[in-house]
Every structure is written in structure tokens, then in C-alpha cells.
PDB file of C-alpha atoms and ligand atoms in Angstrom:
ATOM      1  CA  MET X   1      -9.929 -15.018  -8.039  1.00 81.00           C
ATOM      2  CA  ARG X   2      -7.527 -12.510  -6.556  1.00 95.00           C
ATOM      3  CA  LYS X   3      -8.872  -9.624  -4.549  1.00 95.00           C
ATOM      4  CA  ARG X   4      -9.098  -6.238  -6.276  1.00 98.00           C
ATOM      5  CA  LEU X   5      -8.314  -3.271  -4.074  1.00 98.00           C
ATOM      6  CA  VAL X   6      -8.122   0.482  -4.518  1.00 98.00           C
ATOM      7  CA  ALA X   7      -6.424   2.045  -1.500  1.00 98.00           C
ATOM      8  CA  GLY X   8      -6.415   5.787  -0.820  1.00 98.00           C
ATOM      9  CA  ASN X   9      -3.301   7.093   0.946  1.00 98.00           C
ATOM     10  CA  TRP X  10      -4.229  10.549   2.222  1.00 98.00           C
ATOM     11  CA  LYS X  11      -0.676  11.170   3.483  1.00 98.00           C
ATOM     12  CA  MET X  12      -0.346  14.200   5.813  1.00 98.00           C
ATOM     13  CA  ASN X  13      -3.251  16.163   4.369  1.00 98.00           C
ATOM     14  CA  GLY X  14      -6.519  17.659   5.510  1.00 95.00           C
ATOM     15  CA  THR X  15      -8.378  18.560   8.647  1.00 98.00           C
ATOM     16  CA  GLN X  16     -10.926  16.691  10.728  1.00 97.00           C
ATOM     17  CA  GLU X  17     -13.720  18.385   8.786  1.00 98.00           C
ATOM     18  CA  ARG X  18     -12.260  17.489   5.419  1.00 98.00           C
ATOM     19  CA  ALA X  19     -11.623  13.908   6.513  1.00 98.00           C
ATOM     20  CA  GLU X  20     -15.226  13.545   7.628  1.00 98.00           C
ATOM     21  CA  LYS X  21     -16.554  15.005   4.367  1.00 98.00           C
ATOM     22  CA  LEU X  22     -14.418  12.649   2.343  1.00 98.00           C
ATOM     23  CA  LEU X  23     -15.553   9.648   4.361  1.00 98.00           C
ATOM     24  CA  MET X  24     -19.189  10.698   3.912  1.00 98.00           C
ATOM     25  CA  ALA X  25     -18.750  11.121   0.186  1.00 98.00           C
ATOM     26  CA  ILE X  26     -17.415   7.592  -0.307  1.00 98.00           C
ATOM     27  CA  GLU X  27     -19.462   5.695   2.250  1.00 96.00           C
ATOM     28  CA  ASN X  28     -22.145   4.562  -0.190  1.00 94.00           C
ATOM     29  CA  TYR X  29     -19.692   3.108  -2.686  1.00 96.00           C
ATOM     30  CA  GLN X  30     -20.665  -0.342  -3.817  1.00 94.00           C
ATOM     31  CA  GLY X  31     -18.580  -2.214  -6.294  1.00 94.00           C
ATOM     32  CA  ALA X  32     -16.701  -5.409  -6.955  1.00 93.00           C
ATOM     33  CA  THR X  33     -13.403  -3.697  -6.170  1.00 97.00           C
ATOM     34  CA  GLU X  34     -12.738  -3.216  -2.469  1.00 98.00           C
ATOM     35  CA  ILE X  35     -11.819   0.285  -1.348  1.00 98.00           C
ATOM     36  CA  ALA X  36      -9.882   1.294   1.744  1.00 98.00           C
ATOM     37  CA  VAL X  37      -8.676   4.655   3.047  1.00 98.00           C
ATOM     38  CA  PHE X  38      -5.527   5.608   4.951  1.00 98.00           C
ATOM     39  CA  PRO X  39      -6.081   8.885   6.814  1.00 98.00           C
ATOM     40  CA  PRO X  40      -3.449  10.453   9.086  1.00 98.00           C
ATOM     41  CA  PHE X  41      -3.338   8.663  12.475  1.00 98.00           C
ATOM     42  CA  LEU X  42      -5.238  11.468  14.231  1.00 97.00           C
ATOM     43  CA  TYR X  43      -8.262  11.077  11.993  1.00 98.00           C
ATOM     44  CA  LEU X  44      -8.417   7.287  12.004  1.00 98.00           C
ATOM     45  CA  PHE X  45     -11.010   7.278  14.776  1.00 97.00           C
ATOM     46  CA  LEU X  46     -13.439   9.060  12.431  1.00 98.00           C
ATOM     47  CA  CYS X  47     -13.442   5.942  10.262  1.00 98.00           C
ATOM     48  CA  MET X  48     -15.055   3.978  13.071  1.00 96.00           C
ATOM     49  CA  ASN X  49     -18.371   5.682  12.187  1.00 94.00           C
ATOM     50  CA  PHE X  50     -18.284   4.507   8.563  1.00 96.00           C
ATOM     51  CA  ASP X  51     -18.413   1.168   6.774  1.00 95.00           C
ATOM     52  CA  THR X  52     -15.411   1.861   4.547  1.00 97.00           C
ATOM     53  CA  ARG X  53     -12.356  -0.216   5.369  1.00 98.00           C
ATOM     54  CA  PHE X  54      -9.351   1.684   6.636  1.00 98.00           C
ATOM     55  CA  GLY X  55      -5.777   1.376   7.746  1.00 98.00           C
ATOM     56  CA  GLY X  56      -2.689   3.171   9.027  1.00 98.00           C
ATOM     57  CA  GLN X  57      -0.054   4.803   6.836  1.00 98.00           C
ATOM     58  CA  ASN X  58       2.713   3.361   9.013  1.00 98.00           C
ATOM     59  CA  CYS X  59       3.232   1.619  12.338  1.00 98.00           C
ATOM     60  CA  CYS X  60       5.981   1.255  14.914  1.00 98.00           C
ATOM     61  CA  ALA X  61       8.606  -1.455  14.463  1.00 98.00           C
ATOM     62  CA  TYR X  62       8.183  -2.463  18.103  1.00 98.00           C
ATOM     63  CA  PRO X  63       5.358  -3.657  20.342  1.00 97.00           C
ATOM     64  CA  ASP X  64       3.740  -1.305  22.895  1.00 96.00           C
ATOM     65  CA  GLY X  65       6.246   0.314  25.221  1.00 97.00           C
ATOM     66  CA  ALA X  66       8.470   3.342  25.716  1.00 98.00           C
ATOM     67  CA  TYR X  67       8.510   4.670  22.125  1.00 98.00           C
ATOM     68  CA  THR X  68       7.500   8.322  22.364  1.00 98.00           C
ATOM     69  CA  GLY X  69       5.543   9.597  19.396  1.00 97.00           C
ATOM     70  CA  GLU X  70       4.969   6.187  17.817  1.00 98.00           C
ATOM     71  CA  VAL X  71       1.778   4.243  17.076  1.00 98.00           C
ATOM     72  CA  SER X  72       1.782   0.476  17.421  1.00 98.00           C
ATOM     73  CA  ALA X  73       0.214  -2.071  15.107  1.00 98.00           C
ATOM     74  CA  THR X  74      -1.854  -3.295  18.057  1.00 98.00           C
ATOM     75  CA  MET X  75      -3.320   0.192  18.493  1.00 98.00           C
ATOM     76  CA  LEU X  76      -4.261   0.313  14.828  1.00 98.00           C
ATOM     77  CA  LYS X  77      -5.962  -3.054  15.116  1.00 98.00           C
ATOM     78  CA  ASP X  78      -7.718  -1.928  18.282  1.00 98.00           C
ATOM     79  CA  LEU X  79      -9.204   1.016  16.398  1.00 97.00           C
ATOM     80  CA  GLY X  80     -10.586  -1.258  13.698  1.00 98.00           C
ATOM     81  CA  CYS X  81      -7.897  -0.974  11.032  1.00 98.00           C
ATOM     82  CA  ARG X  82      -7.676  -3.809   8.569  1.00 98.00           C
ATOM     83  CA  TYR X  83      -4.494  -2.714   6.795  1.00 98.00           C
ATOM     84  CA  VAL X  84      -1.259  -0.865   7.392  1.00 99.00           C
ATOM     85  CA  ILE X  85       0.987   0.604   4.687  1.00 99.00           C
ATOM     86  CA  ILE X  86       4.617  -0.332   5.329  1.00 98.00           C
ATOM     87  CA  GLY X  87       7.771   0.818   3.556  1.00 98.00           C
ATOM     88  CA  HIS X  88       6.181   3.612   1.551  1.00 98.00           C
ATOM     89  CA  SER X  89       8.961   5.358  -0.372  1.00 97.00           C
ATOM     90  CA  GLU X  90       8.372   8.569   1.585  1.00 97.00           C
ATOM     91  CA  ARG X  91       9.087   6.623   4.776  1.00 98.00           C
ATOM     92  CA  ARG X  92      12.120   4.987   3.203  1.00 97.00           C
ATOM     93  CA  GLN X  93      13.525   8.225   1.753  1.00 96.00           C
ATOM     94  CA  LEU X  94      12.598  10.803   4.412  1.00 97.00           C
ATOM     95  CA  PHE X  95      12.397   8.819   7.645  1.00 98.00           C
ATOM     96  CA  GLY X  96      15.082   6.194   7.255  1.00 97.00           C
ATOM     97  CA  ASP X  97      12.913   3.084   6.941  1.00 98.00           C
ATOM     98  CA  THR X  98      15.401   0.443   5.791  1.00 98.00           C
ATOM     99  CA  ASN X  99      14.471  -3.078   4.697  1.00 98.00           C
ATOM    100  CA  GLU X 100      15.374  -4.227   8.233  1.00 98.00           C
ATOM    101  CA  ILE X 101      12.919  -1.764   9.766  1.00 98.00           C
ATOM    102  CA  VAL X 102      10.304  -2.653   7.161  1.00 98.00           C
ATOM    103  CA  LEU X 103      10.706  -6.294   8.168  1.00 98.00           C
ATOM    104  CA  LYS X 104      10.116  -5.485  11.833  1.00 98.00           C
ATOM    105  CA  LYS X 105       7.071  -3.349  11.013  1.00 98.00           C
ATOM    106  CA  CYS X 106       5.544  -6.112   8.887  1.00 98.00           C
ATOM    107  CA  GLU X 107       6.161  -8.545  11.708  1.00 98.00           C
ATOM    108  CA  GLN X 108       4.317  -6.259  14.145  1.00 98.00           C
ATOM    109  CA  ALA X 109       1.475  -5.935  11.634  1.00 98.00           C
ATOM    110  CA  PHE X 110       1.085  -9.711  11.294  1.00 98.00           C
ATOM    111  CA  LEU X 111       1.274 -10.243  15.043  1.00 98.00           C
ATOM    112  CA  ALA X 112      -1.476  -7.644  15.540  1.00 98.00           C
ATOM    113  CA  GLY X 113      -3.679  -9.274  12.898  1.00 98.00           C
ATOM    114  CA  LEU X 114      -3.312  -6.524  10.287  1.00 98.00           C
ATOM    115  CA  VAL X 115      -2.730  -6.994   6.566  1.00 98.00           C
ATOM    116  CA  PRO X 116       0.496  -5.182   5.624  1.00 98.00           C
ATOM    117  CA  ILE X 117       0.586  -3.337   2.309  1.00 98.00           C
ATOM    118  CA  LEU X 118       4.284  -3.587   1.555  1.00 98.00           C
ATOM    119  CA  CYS X 119       5.529  -0.912  -0.844  1.00 98.00           C
ATOM    120  CA  VAL X 120       8.411  -1.545  -3.209  1.00 98.00           C
ATOM    121  CA  GLY X 121       9.826   0.458  -6.094  1.00 98.00           C
ATOM    122  CA  GLU X 122      12.861   2.061  -7.667  1.00 97.00           C
ATOM    123  CA  THR X 123      14.093   5.645  -8.070  1.00 95.00           C
ATOM    124  CA  LEU X 124      14.507   7.269 -11.468  1.00 94.00           C
ATOM    125  CA  TYR X 125      18.280   6.855 -11.200  1.00 95.00           C
ATOM    126  CA  GLU X 126      17.928   3.156 -10.446  1.00 96.00           C
ATOM    127  CA  ARG X 127      15.561   2.713 -13.386  1.00 95.00           C
ATOM    128  CA  GLY X 128      18.088   4.489 -15.604  1.00 93.00           C
ATOM    129  CA  GLN X 129      20.783   2.078 -14.397  1.00 96.00           C
ATOM    130  CA  ASN X 130      18.531  -0.907 -15.200  1.00 97.00           C
ATOM    131  CA  LEU X 131      18.321  -1.765 -11.515  1.00 97.00           C
ATOM    132  CA  THR X 132      14.529  -1.852 -11.175  1.00 97.00           C
ATOM    133  CA  LEU X 133      14.187  -5.604 -10.819  1.00 98.00           C
ATOM    134  CA  SER X 134      17.167  -6.076  -8.508  1.00 98.00           C
ATOM    135  CA  ILE X 135      15.947  -3.289  -6.194  1.00 98.00           C
ATOM    136  CA  VAL X 136      12.459  -4.789  -6.092  1.00 98.00           C
ATOM    137  CA  GLN X 137      13.938  -8.246  -5.489  1.00 98.00           C
ATOM    138  CA  GLU X 138      15.958  -6.925  -2.549  1.00 98.00           C
ATOM    139  CA  GLN X 139      12.873  -5.247  -1.060  1.00 98.00           C
ATOM    140  CA  LEU X 140      10.830  -8.432  -1.511  1.00 98.00           C
ATOM    141  CA  ALA X 141      13.416 -10.527   0.328  1.00 98.00           C
ATOM    142  CA  VAL X 142      11.616  -9.284   3.438  1.00 98.00           C
ATOM    143  CA  VAL X 143       8.627 -11.450   2.500  1.00 98.00           C
ATOM    144  CA  ALA X 144      10.715 -14.644   2.406  1.00 98.00           C
ATOM    145  CA  ARG X 145      12.167 -13.842   5.815  1.00 98.00           C
ATOM    146  CA  LEU X 146       8.707 -13.171   7.230  1.00 98.00           C
ATOM    147  CA  LYS X 147       7.361 -16.407   5.783  1.00 97.00           C
ATOM    148  CA  ASP X 148      10.186 -18.337   7.459  1.00 97.00           C
ATOM    149  CA  ASN X 149      10.347 -16.550  10.784  1.00 96.00           C
ATOM    150  CA  CYS X 150       7.031 -14.923  11.623  1.00 97.00           C
ATOM    151  CA  SER X 151       4.540 -17.299  13.219  1.00 96.00           C
ATOM    152  CA  ALA X 152       1.660 -14.985  12.318  1.00 98.00           C
ATOM    153  CA  PHE X 153       2.581 -14.665   8.611  1.00 98.00           C
ATOM    154  CA  GLY X 154      -0.603 -14.354   6.598  1.00 97.00           C
ATOM    155  CA  GLU X 155      -2.257 -12.240   3.937  1.00 98.00           C
ATOM    156  CA  ILE X 156      -0.024  -9.536   2.511  1.00 98.00           C
ATOM    157  CA  VAL X 157      -0.600  -6.968  -0.242  1.00 98.00           C
ATOM    158  CA  ILE X 158       2.305  -5.674  -2.337  1.00 98.00           C
ATOM    159  CA  ALA X 159       2.248  -2.189  -3.851  1.00 98.00           C
ATOM    160  CA  TYR X 160       4.670  -1.529  -6.695  1.00 98.00           C
ATOM    161  CA  GLU X 161       5.323   2.198  -6.681  1.00 97.00           C
ATOM    162  CA  PRO X 162       8.092   3.495  -8.934  1.00 96.00           C
ATOM    163  CA  ILE X 163       9.328   6.452  -6.895  1.00 95.00           C
ATOM    164  CA  TRP X 164       9.680   8.680  -9.954  1.00 93.00           C
ATOM    165  CA  ALA X 165       5.944   8.292 -10.582  1.00 93.00           C
ATOM    166  CA  ILE X 166       4.752   9.303  -7.107  1.00 91.00           C
ATOM    167  CA  GLY X 167       3.114  12.727  -7.035  1.00 89.00           C
ATOM    168  CA  THR X 168       4.804  13.698 -10.298  1.00 90.00           C
ATOM    169  CA  GLY X 169       2.019  13.119 -12.808  1.00 88.00           C
ATOM    170  CA  LYS X 170       4.284  10.578 -14.550  1.00 88.00           C
ATOM    171  CA  THR X 171       2.965   7.032 -14.621  1.00 88.00           C
ATOM    172  CA  ALA X 172       4.713   3.857 -15.644  1.00 90.00           C
ATOM    173  CA  SER X 173       3.179   2.654 -18.916  1.00 95.00           C
ATOM    174  CA  PRO X 174       0.763  -0.234 -18.364  1.00 97.00           C
ATOM    175  CA  ASP X 175       3.247  -2.565 -20.091  1.00 97.00           C
ATOM    176  CA  ASP X 176       6.198  -1.441 -17.966  1.00 96.00           C
ATOM    177  CA  ALA X 177       4.139  -1.791 -14.791  1.00 97.00           C
ATOM    178  CA  GLN X 178       2.909  -5.230 -15.881  1.00 98.00           C
ATOM    179  CA  THR X 179       6.519  -6.381 -16.426  1.00 98.00           C
ATOM    180  CA  VAL X 180       7.416  -5.515 -12.835  1.00 98.00           C
ATOM    181  CA  HIS X 181       4.178  -6.993 -11.482  1.00 98.00           C
ATOM    182  CA  VAL X 182       4.898 -10.316 -13.207  1.00 98.00           C
ATOM    183  CA  PHE X 183       8.401 -10.230 -11.748  1.00 98.00           C
ATOM    184  CA  ILE X 184       6.962  -9.609  -8.266  1.00 98.00           C
ATOM    185  CA  ARG X 185       4.485 -12.459  -8.678  1.00 98.00           C
ATOM    186  CA  ASN X 186       7.272 -14.800  -9.781  1.00 98.00           C
ATOM    187  CA  GLN X 187       9.394 -13.822  -6.804  1.00 98.00           C
ATOM    188  CA  LEU X 188       6.470 -14.526  -4.473  1.00 98.00           C
ATOM    189  CA  SER X 189       5.821 -17.851  -6.219  1.00 98.00           C
ATOM    190  CA  LYS X 190       9.414 -18.867  -5.524  1.00 97.00           C
ATOM    191  CA  ILE X 191       8.759 -18.290  -1.828  1.00 97.00           C
ATOM    192  CA  ASP X 192       5.501 -20.179  -1.999  1.00 97.00           C
ATOM    193  CA  PHE X 193       3.548 -20.996  -5.147  1.00 97.00           C
ATOM    194  CA  ALA X 194       0.139 -20.269  -3.612  1.00 97.00           C
ATOM    195  CA  LEU X 195       1.408 -16.944  -2.275  1.00 98.00           C
ATOM    196  CA  GLY X 196       2.390 -15.891  -5.789  1.00 98.00           C
ATOM    197  CA  GLN X 197      -0.992 -16.833  -7.188  1.00 97.00           C
ATOM    198  CA  SER X 198      -3.117 -15.307  -4.459  1.00 98.00           C
ATOM    199  CA  THR X 199      -1.317 -12.080  -3.552  1.00 98.00           C
ATOM    200  CA  CYS X 200      -2.985  -8.841  -4.562  1.00 98.00           C
ATOM    201  CA  ILE X 201      -0.372  -6.603  -6.246  1.00 98.00           C
ATOM    202  CA  LEU X 202      -1.244  -2.921  -6.491  1.00 98.00           C
ATOM    203  CA  TYR X 203       0.297  -0.299  -8.742  1.00 98.00           C
ATOM    204  CA  GLY X 204       0.930   3.165  -7.321  1.00 97.00           C
ATOM    205  CA  GLY X 205       2.249   6.443  -8.700  1.00 96.00           C
ATOM    206  CA  SER X 206       0.040   9.165 -10.177  1.00 95.00           C
ATOM    207  CA  VAL X 207      -2.943   6.884 -10.701  1.00 97.00           C
ATOM    208  CA  LYS X 208      -5.863   9.020 -11.909  1.00 97.00           C
ATOM    209  CA  PRO X 209      -9.332   8.269 -13.307  1.00 97.00           C
ATOM    210  CA  ASP X 210      -8.013   8.713 -16.848  1.00 96.00           C
ATOM    211  CA  ASN X 211      -5.142   6.220 -16.624  1.00 96.00           C
ATOM    212  CA  ALA X 212      -6.607   3.664 -14.224  1.00 97.00           C
ATOM    213  CA  LYS X 213      -8.529   1.637 -16.796  1.00 97.00           C
ATOM    214  CA  ALA X 214      -5.468   0.903 -18.946  1.00 98.00           C
ATOM    215  CA  LEU X 215      -3.427  -0.080 -15.886  1.00 98.00           C
ATOM    216  CA  PHE X 216      -6.176  -2.318 -14.490  1.00 98.00           C
ATOM    217  CA  ALA X 217      -6.518  -4.056 -17.857  1.00 98.00           C
ATOM    218  CA  MET X 218      -3.122  -5.650 -17.223  1.00 98.00           C
ATOM    219  CA  PRO X 219      -3.496  -9.223 -15.952  1.00 97.00           C
ATOM    220  CA  ASP X 220      -1.175  -8.826 -12.950  1.00 98.00           C
ATOM    221  CA  ILE X 221      -2.287  -5.390 -11.751  1.00 98.00           C
ATOM    222  CA  ASP X 222      -4.914  -6.038  -9.094  1.00 98.00           C
ATOM    223  CA  GLY X 223      -5.666  -2.468  -8.095  1.00 98.00           C
ATOM    224  CA  ALA X 224      -3.969   0.735  -7.025  1.00 98.00           C
ATOM    225  CA  LEU X 225      -2.453   2.630  -4.154  1.00 98.00           C
ATOM    226  CA  VAL X 226      -3.665   6.155  -4.845  1.00 98.00           C
ATOM    227  CA  GLY X 227      -2.215   9.289  -3.274  1.00 98.00           C
ATOM    228  CA  GLY X 228      -3.287  12.687  -4.615  1.00 97.00           C
ATOM    229  CA  ALA X 229      -6.409  11.491  -6.427  1.00 98.00           C
ATOM    230  CA  SER X 230      -7.735   9.830  -3.261  1.00 98.00           C
ATOM    231  CA  LEU X 231      -8.267  13.264  -1.676  1.00 98.00           C
ATOM    232  CA  ASP X 232     -11.076  13.894  -4.134  1.00 98.00           C
ATOM    233  CA  ALA X 233     -14.031  11.550  -3.569  1.00 98.00           C
ATOM    234  CA  GLU X 234     -15.170  11.528  -7.206  1.00 98.00           C
ATOM    235  CA  SER X 235     -11.698  10.797  -8.550  1.00 98.00           C
ATOM    236  CA  PHE X 236     -11.126   8.082  -5.978  1.00 98.00           C
ATOM    237  CA  LEU X 237     -14.442   6.381  -6.679  1.00 98.00           C
ATOM    238  CA  ASN X 238     -13.963   6.687 -10.434  1.00 98.00           C
ATOM    239  CA  ILE X 239     -10.656   4.892 -10.101  1.00 98.00           C
ATOM    240  CA  ALA X 240     -12.346   2.143  -8.062  1.00 98.00           C
ATOM    241  CA  ARG X 241     -15.081   1.838 -10.691  1.00 97.00           C
ATOM    242  CA  SER X 242     -12.506   1.459 -13.476  1.00 94.00           C
TER     243      SER X 242
HETATM  244  P1  LIG S   1       0.291   9.658  -5.951  1.00 92.75           P
HETATM  245  O1  LIG S   1       0.854   8.893  -4.664  1.00 92.75           O
HETATM  246  O2  LIG S   1      -0.934   8.918  -6.409  1.00 92.75           O
HETATM  247  O3  LIG S   1      -0.021  11.045  -5.480  1.00 92.75           O
HETATM  248  O4  LIG S   1       1.378   9.622  -6.974  1.00 92.75           O
HETATM  249  C1  LIG S   1       0.870   7.504  -4.591  1.00 92.75           C
HETATM  250  C2  LIG S   1       1.465   7.042  -3.293  1.00 92.75           C
HETATM  251  O5  LIG S   1       2.399   7.701  -2.800  1.00 92.75           O
HETATM  252  O6  LIG S   1       1.043   6.036  -2.714  1.00 92.75           O
END
């Protein structure tokens, strides 16, 4: 049985007070689907007082050292993080995270003992040009390189997030998402059959309580990476309960 996970990416939102309230509101969640939250770095320490799993929204591509303004994977692990989101489209589009940088960040995550949540997905233009699968394939090539070259390679989560669906209210139809998820699973299986079978593949992009059920009914969608709706405890928990 593959793990089911609903991950809440808070992005750069909120205050300490709001973060605490949100953590309090979800702390008693019990369900078969695992939940995890991804607050801004500054508020991660608040998570140490709660049972909910948590992770970083990003990490540095390098180990501890002279990298002003960065946060290392080791620091995230030290604080109790289980996961780290890597290669989110906002990082790729706004902060220059290339596949090479994504590779280095995943490597740091593995070495620190974190589970990377590797985000992949195409822009609207690329979808229009029928490039979805080749873009995703290129982004997933990182996994093959990690498997071959990273001694600490281990559990990884993939999040398929079509960029045109993020924060727009547009969602891929369950069938369209399923098609890409199957493709991702097949690509992983080519790297290693067991990896393909066991890897949890999340869908992300405007997941809300009213569309989650249909998405989760698809056999290869194992959960969601939720942005906007994760800032509201009820919405987030309703998605997890779907
Ligand atoms: P959204 O964001 O749910 O607000 O579309 C998803 C994400 O960016 O991970």
C-alpha cells in the first residue's frame, strides 16, 4: 500500500499568531491519510510543539557554510522536519531553480535524512504545445541521477503541479492528472521497478475540498500538495478526509 499524504504549503503567508492558530486547529486530526504542513522558515520552530509532521518549503543546494540568507537541509532536519519541498514552480520561475540546482537540493535533503517532495509540471504554453510529458520527463531525470550518484538516496515524494493550475482556481481534470501520474510512475519504474510502485505521487494546483474527492479517486493520485486551501484549517482537513 502506498502512503497517502496531504501536504499544506503555506508559502510566504501569515504571522506567528496565525501560524500557531492554524497548527492548533489541525493538531487533533486523525485519519488514514498523513498530513504535513510547510510554514515559512521563521515559523517552523512553532511546529516543534505539535504532533503534526512538517517540512521546509525549500533548502540550500549546499551544505552548511558561507551562504548568507540560506537555510540548509541539515538545519531543517535538526528542527524536526521530515520533508522538504524542492523545485516548486515558484522557485523555478521566480528564483532561478534549474534542474541542476534541484538535483543539488535533493542531494542535500537525502544526505540530511529528509524526504524531498520534488515538484514537476508544465506551463500553460507547454501544455498547449503538447510538451507536458517531455517537460515532466526532463524534470524527472533528476531522480535517475540521484539514484545513481547519491549514496543516501531513499524515499522521495513527487508532486505533479501543472503551473497553470497553481493559485488560479483551474484544476487539471482528474483524467488529465491521472494520465500524467501514470506517466510519472512509469518513468520511475524504468529507473527502478520498486520505486515506481512505492512512490507517493501528489497532485497540486487549486486543490479544494470540492474537487479533492474526484482527484483522489484516481488510482495513481496518492494525495495533494495544497497551497491556498491549506491556510484554512477546515478546508485543509476536509481535503485530507476526502
Ligand atoms: P494552490 O497552490 O493550491 O494555491 O494552487 C499549490 C502549490 O503551489 O503547491
